[in-house]
Structure formats: C-alpha cells, structure tokens
mmCIF file of C-alpha atoms in Angstrom:
data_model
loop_
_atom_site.group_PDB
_atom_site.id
_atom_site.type_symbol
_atom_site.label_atom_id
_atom_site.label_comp_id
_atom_site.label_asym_id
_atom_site.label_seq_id
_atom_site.Cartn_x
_atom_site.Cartn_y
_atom_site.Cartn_z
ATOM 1 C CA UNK A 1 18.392 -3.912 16.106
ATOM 2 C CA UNK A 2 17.337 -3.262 12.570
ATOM 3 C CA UNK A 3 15.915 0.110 11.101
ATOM 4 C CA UNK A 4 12.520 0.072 9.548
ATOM 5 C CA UNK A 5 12.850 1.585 6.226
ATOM 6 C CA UNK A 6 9.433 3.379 5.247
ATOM 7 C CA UNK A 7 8.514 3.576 1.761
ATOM 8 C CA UNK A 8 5.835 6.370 0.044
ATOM 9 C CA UNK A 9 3.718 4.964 -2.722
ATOM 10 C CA UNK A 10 2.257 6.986 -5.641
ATOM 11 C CA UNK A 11 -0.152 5.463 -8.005
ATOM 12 C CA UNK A 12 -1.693 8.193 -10.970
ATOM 13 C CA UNK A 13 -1.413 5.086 -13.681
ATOM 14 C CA UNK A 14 -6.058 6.387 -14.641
ATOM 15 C CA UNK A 15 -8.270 7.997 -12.676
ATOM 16 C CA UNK A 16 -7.637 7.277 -8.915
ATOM 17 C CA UNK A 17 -5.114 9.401 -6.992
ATOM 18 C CA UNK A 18 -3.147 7.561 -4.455
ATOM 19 C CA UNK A 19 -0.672 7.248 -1.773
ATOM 20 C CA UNK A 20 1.088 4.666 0.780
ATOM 21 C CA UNK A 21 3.243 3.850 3.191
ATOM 22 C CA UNK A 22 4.285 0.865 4.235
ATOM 23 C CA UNK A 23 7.617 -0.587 5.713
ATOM 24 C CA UNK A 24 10.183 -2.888 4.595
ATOM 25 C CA UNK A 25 8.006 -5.861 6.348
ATOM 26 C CA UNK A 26 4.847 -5.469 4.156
ATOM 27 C CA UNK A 27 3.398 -3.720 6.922
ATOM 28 C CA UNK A 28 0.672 -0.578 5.113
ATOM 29 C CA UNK A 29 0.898 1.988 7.563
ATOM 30 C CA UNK A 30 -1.805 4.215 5.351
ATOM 31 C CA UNK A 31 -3.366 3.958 1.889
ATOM 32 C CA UNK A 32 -5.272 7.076 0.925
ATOM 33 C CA UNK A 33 -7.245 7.149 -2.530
ATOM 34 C CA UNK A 34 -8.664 10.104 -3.935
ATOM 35 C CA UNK A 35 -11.394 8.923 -6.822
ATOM 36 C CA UNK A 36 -12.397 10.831 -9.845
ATOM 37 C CA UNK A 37 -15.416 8.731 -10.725
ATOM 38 C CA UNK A 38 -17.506 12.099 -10.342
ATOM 39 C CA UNK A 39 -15.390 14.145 -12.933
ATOM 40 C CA UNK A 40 -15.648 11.242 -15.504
ATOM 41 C CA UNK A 41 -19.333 10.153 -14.638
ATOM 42 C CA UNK A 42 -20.983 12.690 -17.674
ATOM 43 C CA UNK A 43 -18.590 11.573 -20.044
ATOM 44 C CA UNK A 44 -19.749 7.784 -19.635
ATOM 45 C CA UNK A 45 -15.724 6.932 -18.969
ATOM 46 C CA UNK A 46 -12.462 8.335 -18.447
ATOM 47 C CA UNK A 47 -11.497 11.332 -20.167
ATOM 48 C CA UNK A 48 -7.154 11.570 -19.975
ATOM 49 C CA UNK A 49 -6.962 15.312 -19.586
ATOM 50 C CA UNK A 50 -9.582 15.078 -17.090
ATOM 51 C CA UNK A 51 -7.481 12.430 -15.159
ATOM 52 C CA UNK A 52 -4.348 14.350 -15.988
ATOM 53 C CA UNK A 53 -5.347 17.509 -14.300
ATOM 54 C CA UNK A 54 -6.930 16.052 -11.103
ATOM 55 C CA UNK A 55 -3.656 14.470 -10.498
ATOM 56 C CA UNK A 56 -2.187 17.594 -10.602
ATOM 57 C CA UNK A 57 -4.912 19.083 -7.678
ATOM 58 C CA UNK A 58 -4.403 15.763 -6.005
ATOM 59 C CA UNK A 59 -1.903 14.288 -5.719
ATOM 60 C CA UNK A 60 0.286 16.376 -3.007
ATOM 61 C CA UNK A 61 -2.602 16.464 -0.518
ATOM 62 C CA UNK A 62 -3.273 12.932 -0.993
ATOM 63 C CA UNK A 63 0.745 12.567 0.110
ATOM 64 C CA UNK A 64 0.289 14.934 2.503
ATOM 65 C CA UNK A 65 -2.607 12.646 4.522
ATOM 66 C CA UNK A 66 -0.695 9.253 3.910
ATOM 67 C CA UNK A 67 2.041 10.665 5.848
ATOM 68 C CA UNK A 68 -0.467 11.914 8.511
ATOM 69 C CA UNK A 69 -1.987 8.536 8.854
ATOM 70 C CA UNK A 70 1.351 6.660 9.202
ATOM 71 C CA UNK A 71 2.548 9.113 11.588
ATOM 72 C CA UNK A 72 5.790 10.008 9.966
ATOM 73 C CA UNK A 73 7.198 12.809 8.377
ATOM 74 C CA UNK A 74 8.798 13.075 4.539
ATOM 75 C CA UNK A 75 12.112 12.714 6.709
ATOM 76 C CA UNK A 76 11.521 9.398 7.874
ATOM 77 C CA UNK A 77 11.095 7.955 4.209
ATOM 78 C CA UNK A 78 13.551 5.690 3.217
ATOM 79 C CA UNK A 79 12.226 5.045 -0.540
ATOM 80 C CA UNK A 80 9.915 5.983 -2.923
ATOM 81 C CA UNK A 81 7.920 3.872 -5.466
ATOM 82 C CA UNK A 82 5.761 4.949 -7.953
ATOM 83 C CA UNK A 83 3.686 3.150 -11.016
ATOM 84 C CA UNK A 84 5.021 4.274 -14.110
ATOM 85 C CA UNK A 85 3.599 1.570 -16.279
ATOM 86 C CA UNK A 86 0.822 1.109 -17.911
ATOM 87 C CA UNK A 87 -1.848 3.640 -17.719
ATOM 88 C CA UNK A 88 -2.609 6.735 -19.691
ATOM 89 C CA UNK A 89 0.391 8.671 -20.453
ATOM 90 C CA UNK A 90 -0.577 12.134 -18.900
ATOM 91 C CA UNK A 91 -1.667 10.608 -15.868
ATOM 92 C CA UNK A 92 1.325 8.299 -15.352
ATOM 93 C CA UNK A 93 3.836 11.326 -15.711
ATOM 94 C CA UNK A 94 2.106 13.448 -12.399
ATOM 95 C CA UNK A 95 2.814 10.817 -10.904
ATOM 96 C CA UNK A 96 6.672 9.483 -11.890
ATOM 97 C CA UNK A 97 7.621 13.290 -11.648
ATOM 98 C CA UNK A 98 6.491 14.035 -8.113
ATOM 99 C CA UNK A 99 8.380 10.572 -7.107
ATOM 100 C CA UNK A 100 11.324 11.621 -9.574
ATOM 101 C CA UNK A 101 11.697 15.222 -7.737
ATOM 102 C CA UNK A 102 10.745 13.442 -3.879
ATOM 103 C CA UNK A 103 13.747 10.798 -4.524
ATOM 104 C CA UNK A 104 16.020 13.848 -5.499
ATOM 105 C CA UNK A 105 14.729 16.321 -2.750
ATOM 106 C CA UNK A 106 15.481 13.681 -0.581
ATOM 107 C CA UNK A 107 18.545 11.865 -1.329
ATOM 108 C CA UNK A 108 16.776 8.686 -1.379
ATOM 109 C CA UNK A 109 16.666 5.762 -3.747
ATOM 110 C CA UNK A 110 13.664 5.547 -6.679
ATOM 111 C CA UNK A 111 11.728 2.589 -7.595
ATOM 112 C CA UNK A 112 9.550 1.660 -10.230
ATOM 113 C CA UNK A 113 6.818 -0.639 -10.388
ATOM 114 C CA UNK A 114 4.534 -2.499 -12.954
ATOM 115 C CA UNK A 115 0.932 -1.444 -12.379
ATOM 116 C CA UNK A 116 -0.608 -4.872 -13.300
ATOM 117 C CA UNK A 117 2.197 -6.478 -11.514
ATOM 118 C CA UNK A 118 1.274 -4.307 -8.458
ATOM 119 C CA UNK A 119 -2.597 -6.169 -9.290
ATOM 120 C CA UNK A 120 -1.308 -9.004 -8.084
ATOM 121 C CA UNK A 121 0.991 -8.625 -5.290
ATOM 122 C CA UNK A 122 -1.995 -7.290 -3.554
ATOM 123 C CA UNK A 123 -3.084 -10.757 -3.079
ATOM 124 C CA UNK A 124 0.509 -11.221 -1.311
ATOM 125 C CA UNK A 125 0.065 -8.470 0.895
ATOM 126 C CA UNK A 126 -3.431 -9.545 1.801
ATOM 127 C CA UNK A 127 -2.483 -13.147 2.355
ATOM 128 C CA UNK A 128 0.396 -12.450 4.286
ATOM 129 C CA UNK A 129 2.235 -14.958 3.156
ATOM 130 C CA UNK A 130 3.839 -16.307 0.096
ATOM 131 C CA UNK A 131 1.770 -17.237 -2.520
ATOM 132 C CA UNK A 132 4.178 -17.549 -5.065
ATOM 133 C CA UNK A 133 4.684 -19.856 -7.698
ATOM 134 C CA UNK A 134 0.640 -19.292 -8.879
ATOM 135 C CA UNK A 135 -1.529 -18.357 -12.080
ATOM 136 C CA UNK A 136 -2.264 -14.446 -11.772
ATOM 137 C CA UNK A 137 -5.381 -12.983 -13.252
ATOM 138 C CA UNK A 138 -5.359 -9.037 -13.357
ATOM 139 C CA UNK A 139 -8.998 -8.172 -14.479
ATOM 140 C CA UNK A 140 -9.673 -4.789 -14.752
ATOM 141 C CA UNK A 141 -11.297 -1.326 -16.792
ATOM 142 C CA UNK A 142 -8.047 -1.810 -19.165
ATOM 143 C CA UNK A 143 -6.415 -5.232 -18.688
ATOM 144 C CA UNK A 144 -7.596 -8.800 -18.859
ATOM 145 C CA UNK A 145 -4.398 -11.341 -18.877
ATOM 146 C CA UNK A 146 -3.339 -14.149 -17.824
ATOM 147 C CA UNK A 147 0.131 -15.041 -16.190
ATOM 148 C CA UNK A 148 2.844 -17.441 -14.545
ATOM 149 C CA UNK A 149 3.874 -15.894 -11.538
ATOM 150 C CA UNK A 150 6.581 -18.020 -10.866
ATOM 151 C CA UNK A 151 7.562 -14.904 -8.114
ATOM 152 C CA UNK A 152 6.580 -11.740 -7.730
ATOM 153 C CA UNK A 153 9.091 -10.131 -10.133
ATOM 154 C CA UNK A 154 8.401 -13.181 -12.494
ATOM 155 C CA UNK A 155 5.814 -12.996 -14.626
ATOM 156 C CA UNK A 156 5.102 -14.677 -17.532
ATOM 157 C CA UNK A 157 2.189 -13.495 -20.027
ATOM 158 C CA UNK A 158 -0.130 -17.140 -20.901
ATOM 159 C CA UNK A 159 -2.897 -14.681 -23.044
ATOM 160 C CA UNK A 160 -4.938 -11.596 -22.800
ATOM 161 C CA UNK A 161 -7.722 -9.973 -24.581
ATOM 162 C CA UNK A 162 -8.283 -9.216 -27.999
ATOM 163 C CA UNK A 163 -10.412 -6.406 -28.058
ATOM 164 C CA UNK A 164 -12.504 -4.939 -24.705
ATOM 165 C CA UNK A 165 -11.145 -5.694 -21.062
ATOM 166 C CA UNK A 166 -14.004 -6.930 -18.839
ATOM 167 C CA UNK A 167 -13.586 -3.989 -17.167
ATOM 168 C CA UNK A 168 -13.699 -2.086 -20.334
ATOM 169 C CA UNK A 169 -17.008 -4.202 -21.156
ATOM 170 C CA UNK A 170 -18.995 -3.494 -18.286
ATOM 171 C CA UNK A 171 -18.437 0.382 -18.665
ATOM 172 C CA UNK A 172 -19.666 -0.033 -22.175
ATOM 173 C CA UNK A 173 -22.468 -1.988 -21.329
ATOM 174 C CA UNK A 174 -23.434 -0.230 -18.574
ATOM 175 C CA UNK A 175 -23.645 2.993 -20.852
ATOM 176 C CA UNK A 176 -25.935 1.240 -23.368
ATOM 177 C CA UNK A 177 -28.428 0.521 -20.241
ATOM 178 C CA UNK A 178 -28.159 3.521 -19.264
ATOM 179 C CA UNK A 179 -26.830 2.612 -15.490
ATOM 180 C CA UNK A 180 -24.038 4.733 -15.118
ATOM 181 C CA UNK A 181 -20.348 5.396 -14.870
ATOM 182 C CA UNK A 182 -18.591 3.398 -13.437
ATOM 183 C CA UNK A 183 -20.118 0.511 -15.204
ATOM 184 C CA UNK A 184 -18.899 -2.404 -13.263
ATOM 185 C CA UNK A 185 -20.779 -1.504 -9.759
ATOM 186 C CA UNK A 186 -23.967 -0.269 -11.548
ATOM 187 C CA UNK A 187 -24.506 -3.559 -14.049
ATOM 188 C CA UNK A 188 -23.496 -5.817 -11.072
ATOM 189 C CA UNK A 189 -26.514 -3.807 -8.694
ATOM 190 C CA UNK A 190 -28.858 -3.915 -11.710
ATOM 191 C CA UNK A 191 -28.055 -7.467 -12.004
ATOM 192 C CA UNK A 192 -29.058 -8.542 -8.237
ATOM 193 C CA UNK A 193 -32.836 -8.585 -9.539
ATOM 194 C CA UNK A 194 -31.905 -9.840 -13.193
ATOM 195 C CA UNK A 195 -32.414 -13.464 -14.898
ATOM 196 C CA UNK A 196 -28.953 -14.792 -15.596
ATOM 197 C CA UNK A 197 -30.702 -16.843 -17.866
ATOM 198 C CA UNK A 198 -32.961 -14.567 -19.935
ATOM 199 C CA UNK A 199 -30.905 -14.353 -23.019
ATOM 200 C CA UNK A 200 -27.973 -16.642 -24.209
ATOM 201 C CA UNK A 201 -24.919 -14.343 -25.020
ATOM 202 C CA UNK A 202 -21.629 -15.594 -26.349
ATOM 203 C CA UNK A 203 -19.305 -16.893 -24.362
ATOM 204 C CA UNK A 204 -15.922 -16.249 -26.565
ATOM 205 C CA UNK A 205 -12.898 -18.679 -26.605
ATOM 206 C CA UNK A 206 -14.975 -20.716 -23.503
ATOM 207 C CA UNK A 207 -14.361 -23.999 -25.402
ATOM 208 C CA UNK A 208 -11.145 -23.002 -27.261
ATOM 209 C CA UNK A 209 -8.134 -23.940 -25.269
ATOM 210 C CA UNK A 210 -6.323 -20.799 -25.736
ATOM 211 C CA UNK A 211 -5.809 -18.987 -23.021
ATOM 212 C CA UNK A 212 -7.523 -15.806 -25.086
ATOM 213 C CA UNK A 213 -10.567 -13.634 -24.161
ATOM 214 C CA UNK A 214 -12.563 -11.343 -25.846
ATOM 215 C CA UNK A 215 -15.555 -9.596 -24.966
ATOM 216 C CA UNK A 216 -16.097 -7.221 -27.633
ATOM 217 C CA UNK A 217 -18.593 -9.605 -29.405
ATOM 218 C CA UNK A 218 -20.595 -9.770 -26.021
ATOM 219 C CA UNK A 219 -20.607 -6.037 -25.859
ATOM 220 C CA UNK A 220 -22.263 -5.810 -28.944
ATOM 221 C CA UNK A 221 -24.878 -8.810 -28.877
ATOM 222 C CA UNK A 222 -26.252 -6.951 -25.628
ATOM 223 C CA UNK A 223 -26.982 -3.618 -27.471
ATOM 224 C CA UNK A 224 -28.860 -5.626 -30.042
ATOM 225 C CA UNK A 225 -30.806 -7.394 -27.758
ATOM 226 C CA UNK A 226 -31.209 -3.941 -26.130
ATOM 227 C CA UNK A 227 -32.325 -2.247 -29.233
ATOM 228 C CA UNK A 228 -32.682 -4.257 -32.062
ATOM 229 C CA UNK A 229 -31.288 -3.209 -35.578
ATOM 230 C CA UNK A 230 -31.965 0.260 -35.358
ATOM 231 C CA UNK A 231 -29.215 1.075 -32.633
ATOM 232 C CA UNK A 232 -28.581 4.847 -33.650
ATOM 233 C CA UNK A 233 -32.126 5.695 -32.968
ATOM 234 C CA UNK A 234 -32.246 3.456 -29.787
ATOM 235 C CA UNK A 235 -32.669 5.222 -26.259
ATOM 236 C CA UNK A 236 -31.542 3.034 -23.251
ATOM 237 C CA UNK A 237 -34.067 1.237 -21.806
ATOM 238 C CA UNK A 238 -35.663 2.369 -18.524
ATOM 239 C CA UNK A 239 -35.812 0.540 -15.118
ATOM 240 C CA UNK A 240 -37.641 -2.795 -14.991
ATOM 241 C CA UNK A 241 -37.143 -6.519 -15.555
ATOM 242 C CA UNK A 242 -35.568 -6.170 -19.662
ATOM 243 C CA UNK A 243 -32.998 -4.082 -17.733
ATOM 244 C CA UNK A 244 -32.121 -5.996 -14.891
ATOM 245 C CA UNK A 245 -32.006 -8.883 -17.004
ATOM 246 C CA UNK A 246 -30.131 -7.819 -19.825
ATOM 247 C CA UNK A 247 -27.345 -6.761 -16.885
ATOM 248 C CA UNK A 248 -27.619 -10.468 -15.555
ATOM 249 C CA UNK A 249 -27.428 -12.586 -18.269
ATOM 250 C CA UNK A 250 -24.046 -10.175 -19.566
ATOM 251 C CA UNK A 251 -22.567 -10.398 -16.502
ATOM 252 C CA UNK A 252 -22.794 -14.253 -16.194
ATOM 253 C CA UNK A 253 -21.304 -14.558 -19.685
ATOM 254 C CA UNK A 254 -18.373 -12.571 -18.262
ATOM 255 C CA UNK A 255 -17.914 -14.639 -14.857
ATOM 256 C CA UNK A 256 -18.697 -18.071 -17.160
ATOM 257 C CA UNK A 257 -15.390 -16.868 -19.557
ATOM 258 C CA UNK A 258 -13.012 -15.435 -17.062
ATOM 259 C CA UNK A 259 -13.718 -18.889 -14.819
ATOM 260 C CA UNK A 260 -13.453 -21.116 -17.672
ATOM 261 C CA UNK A 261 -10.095 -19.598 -18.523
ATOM 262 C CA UNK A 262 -8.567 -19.853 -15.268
ATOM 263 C CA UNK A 263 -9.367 -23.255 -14.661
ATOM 264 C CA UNK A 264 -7.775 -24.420 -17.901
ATOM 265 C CA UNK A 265 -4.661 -21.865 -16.930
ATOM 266 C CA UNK A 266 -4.312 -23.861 -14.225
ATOM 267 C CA UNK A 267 -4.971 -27.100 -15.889
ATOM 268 C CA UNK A 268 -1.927 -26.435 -18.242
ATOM 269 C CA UNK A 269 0.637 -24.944 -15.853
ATOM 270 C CA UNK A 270 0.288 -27.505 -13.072
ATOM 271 C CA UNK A 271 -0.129 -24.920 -10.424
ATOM 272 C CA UNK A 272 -2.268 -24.904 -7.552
ATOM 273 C CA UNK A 273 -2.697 -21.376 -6.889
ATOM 274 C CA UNK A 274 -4.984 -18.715 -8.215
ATOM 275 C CA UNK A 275 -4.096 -15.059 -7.343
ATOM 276 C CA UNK A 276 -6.678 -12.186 -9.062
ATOM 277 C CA UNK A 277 -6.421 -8.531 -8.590
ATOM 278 C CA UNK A 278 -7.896 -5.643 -10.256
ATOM 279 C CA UNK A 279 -11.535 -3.728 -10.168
ATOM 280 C CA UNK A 280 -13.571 -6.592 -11.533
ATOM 281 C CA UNK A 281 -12.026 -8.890 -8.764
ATOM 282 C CA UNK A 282 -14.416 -7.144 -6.653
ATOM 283 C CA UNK A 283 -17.269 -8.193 -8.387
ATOM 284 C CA UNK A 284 -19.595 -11.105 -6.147
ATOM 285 C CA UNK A 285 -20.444 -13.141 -8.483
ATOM 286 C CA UNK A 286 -17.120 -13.633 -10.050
ATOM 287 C CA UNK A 287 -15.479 -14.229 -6.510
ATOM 288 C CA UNK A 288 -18.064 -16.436 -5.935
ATOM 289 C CA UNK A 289 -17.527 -18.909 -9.485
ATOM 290 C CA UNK A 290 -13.716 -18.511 -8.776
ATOM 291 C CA UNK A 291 -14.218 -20.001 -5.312
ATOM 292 C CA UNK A 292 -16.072 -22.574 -6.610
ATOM 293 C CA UNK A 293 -13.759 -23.449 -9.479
ATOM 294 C CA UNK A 294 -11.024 -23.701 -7.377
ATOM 295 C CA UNK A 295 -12.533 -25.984 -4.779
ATOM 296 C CA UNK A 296 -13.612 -28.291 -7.770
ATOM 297 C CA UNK A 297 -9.651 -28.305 -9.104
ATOM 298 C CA UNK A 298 -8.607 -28.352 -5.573
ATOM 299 C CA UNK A 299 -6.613 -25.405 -5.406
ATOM 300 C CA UNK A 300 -6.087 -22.071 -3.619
ATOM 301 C CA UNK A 301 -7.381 -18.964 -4.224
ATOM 302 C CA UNK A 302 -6.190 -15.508 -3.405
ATOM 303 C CA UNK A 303 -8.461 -12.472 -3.910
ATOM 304 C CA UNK A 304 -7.344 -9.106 -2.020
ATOM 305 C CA UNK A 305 -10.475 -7.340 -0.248
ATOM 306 C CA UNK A 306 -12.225 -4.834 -2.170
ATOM 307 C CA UNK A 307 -9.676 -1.635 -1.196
ATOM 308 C CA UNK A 308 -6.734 -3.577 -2.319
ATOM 309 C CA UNK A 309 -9.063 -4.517 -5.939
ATOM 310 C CA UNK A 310 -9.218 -1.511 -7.442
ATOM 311 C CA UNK A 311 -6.545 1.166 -7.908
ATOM 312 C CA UNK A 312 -4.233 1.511 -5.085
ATOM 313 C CA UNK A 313 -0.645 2.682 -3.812
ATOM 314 C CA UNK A 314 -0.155 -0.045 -1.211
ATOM 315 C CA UNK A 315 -0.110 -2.718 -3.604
ATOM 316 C CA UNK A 316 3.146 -0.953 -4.983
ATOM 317 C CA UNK A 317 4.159 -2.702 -2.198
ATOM 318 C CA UNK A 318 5.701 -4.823 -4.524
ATOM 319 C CA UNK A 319 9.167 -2.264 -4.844
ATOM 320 C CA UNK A 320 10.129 -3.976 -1.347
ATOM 321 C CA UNK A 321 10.894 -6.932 -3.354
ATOM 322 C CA UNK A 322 12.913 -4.409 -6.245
ATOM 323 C CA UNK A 323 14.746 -2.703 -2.546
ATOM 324 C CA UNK A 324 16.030 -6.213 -1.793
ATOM 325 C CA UNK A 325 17.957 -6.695 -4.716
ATOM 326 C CA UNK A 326 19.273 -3.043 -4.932
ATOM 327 C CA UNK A 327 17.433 -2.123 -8.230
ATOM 328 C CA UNK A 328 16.363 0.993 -8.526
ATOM 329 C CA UNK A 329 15.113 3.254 -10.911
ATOM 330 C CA UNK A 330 17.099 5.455 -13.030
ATOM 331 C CA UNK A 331 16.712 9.296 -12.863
ATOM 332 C CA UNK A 332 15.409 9.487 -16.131
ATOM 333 C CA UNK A 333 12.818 7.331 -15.697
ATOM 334 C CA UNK A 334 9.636 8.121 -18.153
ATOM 335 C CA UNK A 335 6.077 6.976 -18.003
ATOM 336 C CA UNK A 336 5.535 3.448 -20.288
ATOM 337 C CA UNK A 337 1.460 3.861 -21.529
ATOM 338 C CA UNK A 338 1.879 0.437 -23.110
ATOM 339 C CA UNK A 339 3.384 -2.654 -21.089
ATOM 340 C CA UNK A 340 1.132 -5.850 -22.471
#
C-alpha cells in the first residue's frame, strides 16, 4: 500500500496570507486565507510594507489552522511549497523564508512554484481532471496574459498587457468613483443597477489581432467622463444613476476585451480549451461572456469557484506535478518580484 505524502502550501506573493494542505492525489485537505483588504482599504490599494508586515503577524497562525483543519501535525508533512514568484518583493520573502527554514527544520524536500502558474492549475484542481493542452488566461490586480498551456509546467506566454492589469483597472476606477478598495467587487455591485450602454469607452486592441491588452486608456476615458477636464479639482461622484452607470459601461468594455482576446487565442492555437484563474475570474459578468464565447467556438471552459479565484495556497497544488519529477528547490532559493 502506498504512503500519502502531505504537502503545506504558503502563498504571501500581495496581500492575502495563506496556507494548504493537500496530498500527493490533488486531494486539499484545508485552505486557510487570512485577507488584508482592511489594512489597505484607506490607502485606495496595496501598500508593500503594509503587506510585508501582516505576513509577518500572519502567516504562522494561518499554518498553524491549516494543519488543524487537515488533521495532521508538522510531522506528517512530506513537502513544502511555497510561491516565490511574482509578487511584491517583501511580501514574497515571509513567505519563501518560513518554507526555506520548515524544509530545513524538517528534513524535507522544498518546492517552488510560479504564482500565475499556480492561477491556472486551480482550474485543474477544480475540474478534477486533466485539462491540459488549453489557452490559460490569468486575470488579476497585477497580471493580464495570455498562454499555451501545453501542460501544467508548460507554459508559453501568447501576450499580456501594456500598461494596467484589469485587475489593476478596476481598483483605479473604483477609486475615481469613489466605491472602495478592493475595486473589482465594489464597481461590479455598483454596476448591477448601471447602463452598460450609457457611454461608449474604448475597447483597446479588440479588433487588432494581437494577442495584447491594455486598459490604461479605459482607465482614463472614465475619469473624464467622470469629471470632465478639470480632474484635479474633481470630487467623486456620489450614489445615483451617473455612478452606477459609469461602473457598467467600464466594466463591459473590460469583459468585451478580455472575451474578444480569448476567442482569437483560441482561434490561432487550435485548442479547444479555455482555463482562467485569478481575482477578476470571479467577476459574473465576465464568467458569463466567457461561457458564452466558448459555446459559440465550441469549446470548454474551466473557471475555478470563487475561493480558488483569488489568492490562494491550494492552487500551489501545482508542486505535486514539480514532486513527480524530483525537482526541487534549491536552499538558496530567493523571492523573483518580476516573472512576465
């Protein structure tokens, strides 16, 4: 009879705290997040040394109740993964030195795993099954890309973002309305009673065949339709229907883009799958074009539910697939900020 391995995630790439355990069969055992969206909310986005430091109250307790939940002790643990890239630097190193000094303390092998990558083996581990060879879309507060995921450790980049993420978009958006940090949630609820219609924002790269996105230019056509010209002088606007539909008709020109460019990703690759992970994945109206897009061009999408969307350590799931082919991480492995 074989032995279960049990590995312990960490994930400290921004500003969510996280651990996991899972086994050797993709099974999750626990996922615990600890958010920081309260710290950061006042500073309209995430402040680094902010992040930095809450890792450092964090992250042990966080371990602490993964292990609880699972039902196992630090004895039992076979591996440990951790994200080490990308993210913000400070935040990154919490967490690749608590898994660094774990490994050591207990004799046990180190792996390390892409964050984005991580995006979208969620969709994997929520599927339960393979869905590799596909098109991968991580979406998210810092990343918008495109890839070949001819497996899960192969992935090749097809085009990103210029400028803003669409995560990075909403937040900013969201802060010229006024709504809120974090931005995505609040423009998508002040959207619900919004005009998608109302005003006719640009929809970058949607006819270029590139697989490119930018949202930068959409960022700033919304403040001027907020305010005008005189933008330093402009307060945001208050509740009502200029709000709601401001947030409606920028959120649509979002979904229209990241839609547009998945369908032709899949158009020029020849693949039939669709796999898309990170925070904006959550988002109901993009899940909702997506599905439709893919029915249209007859193929198969994978979006994880909403706790596997944003920031997690059971997608790091992924360092099973590492454990099978023996490679592990080296004990000087540093945090990598920059990956794309």
């Amino acid at each position: 009879m074989n032995r279960v391995t049990y590995f312990l995630a960490l994930e400290t790439s921004c500003d969510e705290t996280a651990a996991a355990v899972f086994t050797d069969e993709l099974q999750v055992l626990s996922s615990v997040v600890a958010s920081q969206t309260d710290l950061h909310a006042r500073f309209g986005g995430v402040v680094p040394e902010i992040a930095s430091r809450a890792h450092l109250r964090s992250l042990l307790p966080v371990v602490d109740d993964a292990l609880t939940r699972a039902n196992i002790g630090l004895k039992d643990i076979g591996c440990v993964a951790v994200h080490n890239t990308p993210g913000l630097v400070g935040a990154l190193l919490v967490g690749v030195s608590a898994a660094k000094a774990l490994a050591f303390g207990l004799g046990i092998p180190l792996i390390a795993v892409n964050h984005v990558a991580s995006h979208i083996f969620a969709c994997r581990l929520a599927a339960g099954r393979d869905i590799f060879p596909c098109v991968g879309l991580v979406v998210s507060g810092g990343h918008t890309a495109l890839f070949r995921c001819d497996a899960a450790l192969s992935m090749e980049l097809l085009g990103g973002t210029r400028d803003d993420a669409a995560g990075e978009a909403f937040d900013k958006v969201a802060a010229i309305l006024g709504l809120g940090f974090p931005g995505g949630p609040a423009v998508e609820r002040e959207a619900a009673a919004g005009n998608p219609k109302a005003h006719d924002f640009p929809r970058s790269f949607i006819d270029d065949g590139r697989l490119e996105f930018s949202f930068s230019g959409l960022k700033t056509a919304v403040m001027y339709a907020c305010h005008g010209q005189d933008v330093k002088r402009a307060a945001p606007p208050g509740p009502g229907q200029k709000r709601a539909d401001l947030a409606a008709s920028f959120q649509s020109a979002v979904v229209d883009v990241l839609a547009m460019k998945c369908k032709q990703a899949l158009r020029k690759t020849g693949l039939t799958r669709l796999a898309v992970g990170g925070g904006v994945s959550a988002n109901k109206l993009l899940r909702a074009a997506l599905e439709a897009m893919c029915k249209k061009e007859g193929a198969e999408l994978f979006i994880p539910p909403l706790s596997l969307c944003t920031d997690n350590a059971a997608m790091a799931a992924l360092a099973v697939e590492k454990w099978k082919l023996g490679e592990f991480a080296p004990d000087d492995l540093d945090a990598e900020p920059n990956w794309l």
